[in-house]
XYZ file of N, CA, C and O in Angstrom:
576
model
N 70.891 73.405 89.005
C 72.251 73.646 89.204
C 73.183 72.866 88.202
O 74.055 73.400 87.714
N 72.724 71.625 87.933
C 73.474 70.865 87.064
C 73.469 71.381 85.609
O 74.550 71.455 84.916
N 72.370 71.955 85.213
C 72.305 72.574 83.886
C 73.187 73.756 83.739
O 73.877 73.944 82.757
N 73.271 74.583 84.821
C 74.186 75.717 84.814
C 75.626 75.219 84.792
O 76.459 75.703 84.001
N 75.936 74.295 85.536
C 77.289 73.721 85.635
C 77.677 73.122 84.236
O 78.773 73.329 83.800
N 76.740 72.468 83.592
C 77.032 71.890 82.268
C 77.221 72.803 81.257
O 77.876 72.563 80.202
N 76.664 74.015 81.319
C 76.689 75.028 80.363
C 77.648 76.209 80.478
O 77.545 77.203 79.873
N 78.507 76.005 81.510
C 79.543 77.093 81.702
C 80.396 77.213 80.432
O 80.835 76.281 79.854
N 80.687 78.507 80.136
C 81.490 78.757 78.867
C 82.953 78.378 79.132
O 83.398 78.419 80.155
N 83.601 77.917 78.027
C 85.046 77.659 78.100
C 85.858 78.888 78.125
O 86.963 78.913 78.562
N 85.263 80.013 77.691
C 85.942 81.345 77.841
C 84.981 82.395 78.012
O 83.771 82.303 77.599
N 85.432 83.464 78.672
C 84.614 84.708 78.917
C 85.546 85.813 78.505
O 86.697 85.969 78.898
N 84.907 86.728 77.724
C 85.608 87.889 77.272
C 85.080 89.070 77.997
O 83.982 89.415 78.119
N 86.092 89.789 78.636
C 85.791 91.192 79.229
C 86.829 92.102 78.570
O 86.901 92.175 77.401
N 87.661 92.804 79.394
C 88.663 93.567 78.889
C 89.914 92.720 78.526
O 90.851 93.155 77.973
N 89.713 91.410 78.738
C 90.651 90.344 78.407
C 90.010 89.092 78.179
O 88.804 89.017 78.361
N 90.719 88.153 77.694
C 90.090 86.793 77.441
C 90.456 85.792 78.568
O 91.586 85.612 78.918
N 89.419 85.288 79.220
C 89.521 84.391 80.280
C 89.203 82.956 79.776
O 88.161 82.839 79.085
N 89.988 82.067 80.164
C 89.650 80.674 79.798
C 89.491 79.743 81.052
O 90.056 80.153 82.078
N 88.701 78.712 80.898
C 88.502 77.905 82.112
C 89.824 77.319 82.568
O 90.616 76.943 81.752
N 90.038 77.345 83.839
C 91.287 76.852 84.463
C 90.976 75.486 84.885
O 90.608 75.212 86.068
N 91.129 74.470 83.996
C 90.785 73.160 84.381
C 91.802 72.460 85.396
O 91.488 71.497 85.930
N 92.897 73.141 85.623
C 93.887 72.565 86.564
C 93.587 73.078 87.943
O 94.145 72.389 88.936
N 92.857 74.140 88.133
C 92.659 74.710 89.499
C 91.884 73.804 90.418
O 92.176 73.660 91.565
N 90.762 73.268 89.933
C 89.987 72.374 90.709
C 89.893 71.100 89.891
O 90.507 70.983 88.787
N 89.148 70.147 90.403
C 88.957 68.952 89.616
C 88.175 69.299 88.324
O 86.968 69.561 88.425
N 88.851 69.213 87.249
C 88.301 69.651 85.904
C 87.759 71.017 85.937
O 86.758 71.351 85.229
N 88.299 71.906 86.763
C 87.875 73.355 86.728
C 86.700 73.631 87.644
O 86.256 74.722 87.708
N 86.107 72.660 88.350
C 84.992 72.862 89.153
C 85.179 72.394 90.512
O 85.605 71.182 90.753
N 85.031 73.240 91.547
C 85.181 72.856 92.956
C 83.970 72.908 93.802
O 82.933 73.498 93.274
N 83.976 72.356 94.890
C 82.841 72.398 95.823
C 83.218 73.326 97.015
O 84.057 73.055 97.748
N 82.459 74.465 97.139
C 82.726 75.402 98.226
C 82.431 74.759 99.529
O 81.445 74.082 99.684
N 83.314 74.875 100.603
C 83.086 74.321 101.878
C 82.230 75.171 102.684
O 81.675 74.706 103.755
N 81.988 76.442 102.394
C 81.213 77.381 103.222
C 79.737 77.411 102.979
O 79.077 78.275 103.572
N 79.197 76.529 102.150
C 77.827 76.489 101.847
C 77.158 75.523 102.822
O 77.412 74.328 102.779
N 76.183 76.020 103.672
C 75.502 75.165 104.572
C 74.039 75.183 104.199
O 73.525 76.290 103.799
N 73.390 73.987 104.233
C 72.047 73.929 103.890
C 71.679 74.317 102.449
O 70.658 74.884 102.146
N 72.626 74.039 101.545
C 72.403 74.250 100.185
C 73.429 73.556 99.300
O 74.186 72.708 99.866
N 73.427 73.679 98.023
C 74.311 73.002 97.189
C 74.925 73.989 96.183
O 74.195 74.971 95.783
N 76.133 73.814 95.875
C 76.765 74.768 94.962
C 78.026 74.292 94.353
O 78.492 73.134 94.679
N 78.661 75.160 93.530
C 79.857 74.843 92.909
C 80.672 76.037 92.640
O 80.093 77.157 92.603
N 82.013 75.935 92.436
C 82.855 77.015 92.159
C 83.610 76.680 90.914
O 84.015 75.567 90.704
N 83.747 77.660 89.998
C 84.471 77.438 88.802
C 85.520 78.495 88.603
O 85.344 79.655 89.043
N 86.760 78.158 88.078
C 87.897 79.002 87.929
C 88.189 79.297 86.511
O 88.013 78.528 85.597
N 88.615 80.548 86.283
C 89.061 81.068 84.997
C 90.328 81.699 85.165
O 90.675 82.270 86.265
N 91.180 81.840 84.131
C 92.506 82.456 84.078
C 92.691 83.144 82.787
O 92.135 82.791 81.764
N 93.472 84.288 82.822
C 93.746 85.001 81.635
C 95.215 84.831 81.142
O 96.018 84.119 81.880
N 95.618 85.384 80.102
C 96.957 85.268 79.554
C 98.056 85.776 80.497
O 99.243 85.457 80.322
N 97.676 86.698 81.467
C 98.716 87.275 82.325
C 98.725 86.603 83.704
O 99.218 86.995 84.604
N 98.018 85.442 83.730
C 97.891 84.578 84.974
C 97.071 85.252 86.075
O 97.222 84.851 87.201
N 96.196 86.247 85.718
C 95.188 86.719 86.646
C 94.124 85.685 86.614
O 93.919 85.011 85.658
N 93.399 85.606 87.739
C 92.301 84.583 87.777
C 91.126 85.002 88.547
O 91.203 86.013 89.265
N 89.980 84.387 88.338
C 88.817 84.647 89.103
C 88.002 83.397 89.268
O 88.267 82.338 88.573
N 87.187 83.391 90.194
C 86.299 82.329 90.520
C 84.786 82.834 90.572
O 84.552 83.932 91.017
N 83.969 81.974 90.049
C 82.447 82.252 90.228
C 81.906 81.144 91.076
O 82.280 79.879 90.811
N 81.127 81.458 92.133
C 80.549 80.517 92.944
C 79.012 80.636 92.799
O 78.502 81.778 92.900
N 78.308 79.538 92.451
C 76.883 79.514 92.316
C 76.385 78.554 93.408
O 76.889 77.481 93.553
N 75.288 78.988 94.082
C 74.730 78.049 95.125
C 73.163 78.224 95.077
O 72.726 79.285 94.744
N 72.547 77.089 95.365
C 71.088 77.083 95.495
C 70.648 76.600 96.848
O 71.218 75.651 97.312
N 69.747 77.316 97.388
C 69.244 77.015 98.748
C 67.772 76.687 98.671
O 67.086 76.861 97.641
N 67.193 76.084 99.727
C 65.818 75.691 99.765
C 64.959 76.815 99.718
O 63.741 76.691 99.360
N 65.330 77.986 100.155
C 64.423 79.151 100.275
C 65.197 80.503 99.940
O 66.479 80.515 99.982
N 64.441 81.495 99.643
C 65.028 82.773 99.440
C 65.666 83.333 100.751
O 66.783 83.917 100.635
N 65.059 83.031 101.819
C 65.564 83.443 103.193
C 66.924 82.771 103.450
O 67.872 83.417 103.984
N 67.089 81.451 103.077
C 68.375 80.807 103.266
C 69.442 81.392 102.420
O 70.625 81.533 102.797
N 69.108 81.727 101.194
C 70.090 82.365 100.265
C 70.556 83.687 100.747
O 71.703 84.146 100.758
N 69.558 84.477 101.340
C 69.801 85.827 101.800
C 70.663 85.638 103.065
O 71.623 86.444 103.289
N 70.464 84.697 103.890
C 71.244 84.520 105.104
C 72.713 84.250 104.752
O 73.685 84.723 105.312
N 72.890 83.377 103.641
C 74.279 83.075 103.220
C 74.928 84.364 102.694
O 76.104 84.654 102.970
N 74.253 85.119 101.868
C 74.733 86.373 101.320
C 75.184 87.270 102.528
O 76.270 87.807 102.416
N 74.334 87.460 103.533
C 74.661 88.256 104.607
C 75.854 87.794 105.368
O 76.757 88.553 105.813
N 75.985 86.518 105.511
C 77.079 85.884 106.232
C 78.391 86.178 105.462
O 79.474 86.569 106.008
N 78.401 85.957 104.189
C 79.558 86.230 103.388
C 79.965 87.686 103.261
O 81.076 88.095 103.310
N 78.895 88.499 103.177
C 79.147 89.990 103.226
C 79.775 90.459 104.543
O 80.741 91.251 104.534
N 79.350 89.829 105.619
C 80.006 90.258 106.866
C 81.416 89.846 107.062
O 82.192 90.508 107.752
N 81.828 88.679 106.436
C 83.200 88.227 106.579
C 84.173 88.761 105.587
O 85.392 88.664 105.717
N 83.653 89.394 104.482
C 84.530 90.049 103.506
C 84.955 91.444 103.958
O 84.139 92.195 104.244
N 86.238 91.599 104.037
C 86.637 93.005 104.271
C 86.666 93.782 103.002
O 86.900 93.305 101.944
N 86.367 95.069 103.030
C 86.517 95.950 101.902
C 85.141 96.075 101.115
O 85.127 96.587 100.057
N 84.143 95.507 101.654
C 82.783 95.731 101.025
C 82.454 97.224 101.126
O 82.274 97.719 102.181
N 82.441 97.883 99.983
C 82.334 99.315 100.104
C 81.070 99.877 99.406
O 80.626 100.961 99.544
N 80.485 99.027 98.507
C 79.305 99.435 97.797
C 78.204 98.450 97.903
O 78.456 97.309 97.669
N 77.145 98.820 98.416
C 75.943 97.871 98.548
C 74.735 98.470 97.784
O 74.400 99.682 97.982
N 74.181 97.598 96.941
C 73.080 97.995 96.149
C 73.308 99.246 95.296
O 72.438 100.076 95.157
N 74.511 99.357 94.761
C 74.928 100.561 94.138
C 74.731 100.565 92.668
O 74.811 101.706 92.040
N 74.434 99.489 92.007
C 74.248 99.432 90.605
C 72.770 99.082 90.364
O 72.313 97.983 90.656
N 72.059 99.997 89.771
C 70.588 99.859 89.648
C 70.178 98.684 88.860
O 69.171 98.118 89.290
N 70.831 98.231 87.836
C 70.324 97.108 87.088
C 70.846 95.817 87.610
O 70.550 94.679 86.973
N 71.578 95.759 88.678
C 72.015 94.460 89.277
C 70.835 94.041 90.273
O 70.101 94.915 90.713
N 70.668 92.753 90.455
C 69.681 92.283 91.387
C 70.005 92.868 92.772
O 71.115 93.042 93.166
N 68.882 93.125 93.459
C 69.037 93.572 94.895
C 68.729 92.446 95.880
O 67.684 91.752 95.614
N 69.507 92.176 96.873
C 70.645 92.899 97.324
C 71.898 92.422 96.541
O 72.001 91.295 96.076
N 72.841 93.329 96.468
C 74.176 92.986 95.967
C 75.285 93.809 96.744
O 74.922 94.861 97.315
N 76.510 93.342 96.785
C 77.546 94.013 97.415
C 78.774 93.983 96.509
O 79.018 92.882 95.931
N 79.632 94.988 96.356
C 80.842 95.018 95.697
C 81.884 95.425 96.617
O 81.716 96.420 97.386
N 83.039 94.836 96.540
C 84.171 95.143 97.437
C 85.506 95.107 96.725
O 85.624 94.317 95.698
N 86.384 95.950 97.044
C 87.735 95.913 96.441
C 88.800 96.055 97.482
O 88.538 96.728 98.475
N 89.847 95.340 97.237
C 90.916 95.336 98.256
C 92.243 95.418 97.443
O 92.208 95.435 96.250
N 93.228 95.314 98.206
C 94.618 95.383 97.619
C 94.876 94.242 96.634
O 95.498 94.425 95.565
N 94.388 93.024 96.857
C 94.675 91.933 96.016
C 93.485 91.378 95.287
O 93.602 90.295 94.765
N 92.396 92.064 95.226
C 91.303 91.559 94.395
C 90.013 92.234 94.744
O 89.906 93.271 95.479
N 88.950 91.679 94.144
C 87.641 92.318 94.234
C 86.589 91.185 94.307
O 86.850 90.074 93.905
N 85.426 91.586 94.890
C 84.336 90.561 95.072
C 83.042 91.194 94.741
O 82.865 92.441 94.950
N 82.150 90.459 94.154
C 80.764 90.809 93.969
C 79.873 89.674 94.571
O 80.127 88.489 94.250
N 78.880 90.034 95.394
C 78.036 89.147 96.030
C 76.589 89.403 95.610
O 76.227 90.590 95.607
N 75.726 88.323 95.369
C 74.359 88.568 95.070
C 73.503 87.514 95.736
O 73.971 86.371 95.918
N 72.335 87.905 96.077
C 71.291 87.021 96.461
C 70.106 87.189 95.515
O 69.602 88.234 95.381
N 69.764 86.147 94.777
C 68.775 86.270 93.642
C 67.732 85.108 93.960
O 68.060 83.975 93.689
N 66.663 85.461 94.564
C 65.660 84.431 94.920
C 66.386 83.404 95.789
O 67.025 83.778 96.806
N 66.299 82.121 95.477
C 66.935 81.046 96.281
C 68.387 80.808 95.872
O 69.014 79.850 96.314
N 69.021 81.672 95.098
C 70.328 81.513 94.614
C 71.292 82.568 95.226
O 70.911 83.708 95.505
N 72.494 82.077 95.423
C 73.586 82.979 95.834
C 74.665 82.900 94.742
O 74.942 81.849 94.218
N 75.257 84.100 94.450
C 76.347 84.123 93.476
C 77.452 85.025 93.982
O 77.260 86.051 94.581
N 78.640 84.569 93.807
C 79.857 85.299 94.205
C 80.921 85.329 92.970
O 81.060 84.215 92.451
N 81.359 86.387 92.681
C 82.483 86.537 91.784
C 83.655 87.117 92.503
O 83.533 88.141 93.149
N 84.670 86.334 92.558
C 85.933 86.675 93.246
C 87.051 86.870 92.336
O 87.490 85.756 91.665
N 87.534 88.020 92.078
C 88.622 88.327 91.143
C 89.930 88.474 91.932
O 90.002 89.404 92.709
N 90.879 87.560 91.778
C 92.128 87.573 92.464
C 93.136 88.203 91.474
O 93.482 87.515 90.494
N 93.503 89.378 91.732
C 94.409 89.959 90.746
C 95.419 90.867 91.435
O 95.096 91.368 92.500
N 96.609 90.992 90.813
C 97.589 91.857 91.373
C 97.151 93.273 90.983
O 96.718 93.586 89.943
N 97.317 94.182 91.996
C 96.898 95.575 91.748
C 97.732 96.216 90.573
O 98.854 96.013 90.381
N 96.991 96.943 89.681
C 97.534 97.698 88.652
C 97.964 96.854 87.353
O 98.465 97.473 86.427
N 97.628 95.593 87.307
C 98.005 94.780 86.120
C 97.027 95.002 85.034
O 97.299 94.632 83.949
N 95.762 95.214 85.394
C 94.670 95.383 84.350
C 93.585 96.166 84.947
O 93.440 96.323 86.138
N 92.600 96.531 84.041
C 91.442 97.177 84.593
C 90.601 96.154 85.381
O 90.657 95.022 85.147
N 89.849 96.671 86.333
C 89.130 95.751 87.172
C 87.843 95.244 86.453
O 87.020 95.977 86.027
N 87.903 93.835 86.222
C 86.796 93.333 85.435
C 85.657 92.749 86.241
O 84.716 92.121 85.718
N 85.517 93.001 87.531
C 84.604 92.353 88.423
C 83.147 92.656 87.998
O 82.361 91.670 87.927
N 82.836 93.869 87.649
C 81.416 94.190 87.254
C 81.010 93.470 85.925
O 79.948 92.869 85.797
N 81.991 93.431 85.004
C 81.727 92.772 83.685
C 81.524 91.296 83.899
O 80.659 90.636 83.321
N 82.363 90.618 84.701
C 82.311 89.222 84.957
C 80.966 88.981 85.712
O 80.317 87.946 85.430
N 80.699 89.818 86.680
C 79.425 89.535 87.478
C 78.138 89.687 86.471
O 77.281 88.831 86.623
N 78.165 90.565 85.491
C 77.082 90.636 84.512
C 77.009 89.311 83.779
O 75.938 88.809 83.503
N 78.137 88.716 83.392
C 78.095 87.479 82.631
C 77.699 86.387 83.526
O 76.882 85.480 83.055
N 78.062 86.322 84.808
C 77.673 85.287 85.696
C 76.151 85.428 85.915
O 75.465 84.365 85.983
N 75.655 86.577 86.080
C 74.186 86.740 86.281
C 73.411 86.282 85.077
O 72.274 85.710 85.196
N 73.978 86.583 83.868
C 73.316 86.126 82.611
C 73.296 84.550 82.570
O 72.282 84.014 82.033
N 74.382 83.936 82.914
C 74.371 82.452 82.969
C 73.331 81.915 83.889
O 72.639 80.999 83.511
N 73.213 82.552 85.090
C 72.150 82.156 86.031
C 70.789 82.328 85.457
O 69.929 81.384 85.521
N 70.536 83.481 84.803
C 69.247 83.739 84.246
C 68.902 82.775 83.162
O 67.702 82.183 83.001
N 69.894 82.444 82.316
C 69.618 81.461 81.225
C 69.300 80.050 81.753
O 68.478 79.352 81.254
N 70.026 79.672 82.799
C 69.867 78.385 83.348
C 68.491 78.277 84.079
O 67.902 77.138 84.081
N 67.964 79.327 84.468
C 66.669 79.350 85.188
C 65.500 79.275 84.232
O 64.409 78.963 84.600
N 65.786 79.681 83.008
C 64.615 79.805 82.013
C 64.477 78.563 81.226
O 65.103 77.618 81.259
């Protein structure tokens, strides 16, 4: 987890340019309170229109514990409308969209990943899938 945290990019390019929001948490990295029996961190990014997103990475002692956390978060998120809908995404995954944002949730072996895009409706194209792909690539690189 520390290697992943240390190698987070300062910017991510999707349909817009996102830069690390160092003011949002302590140096841009926060500790999620909802992770039980695991360890994790949350990182914030912002774009030039003040849209923002967060990525949460967590590692658990087992695949079962990561899956339990994934299921718990999936159950409390309203608007989860697509589950296991993108073939090249790890299974299980869930995507949800609401009036004020979007979420992507993943359980990958002993890891949990969440991408939460907080955006005003209609201000830009929904970047959740593109950001999720980048977050998954970061996790894959850190694990190899």
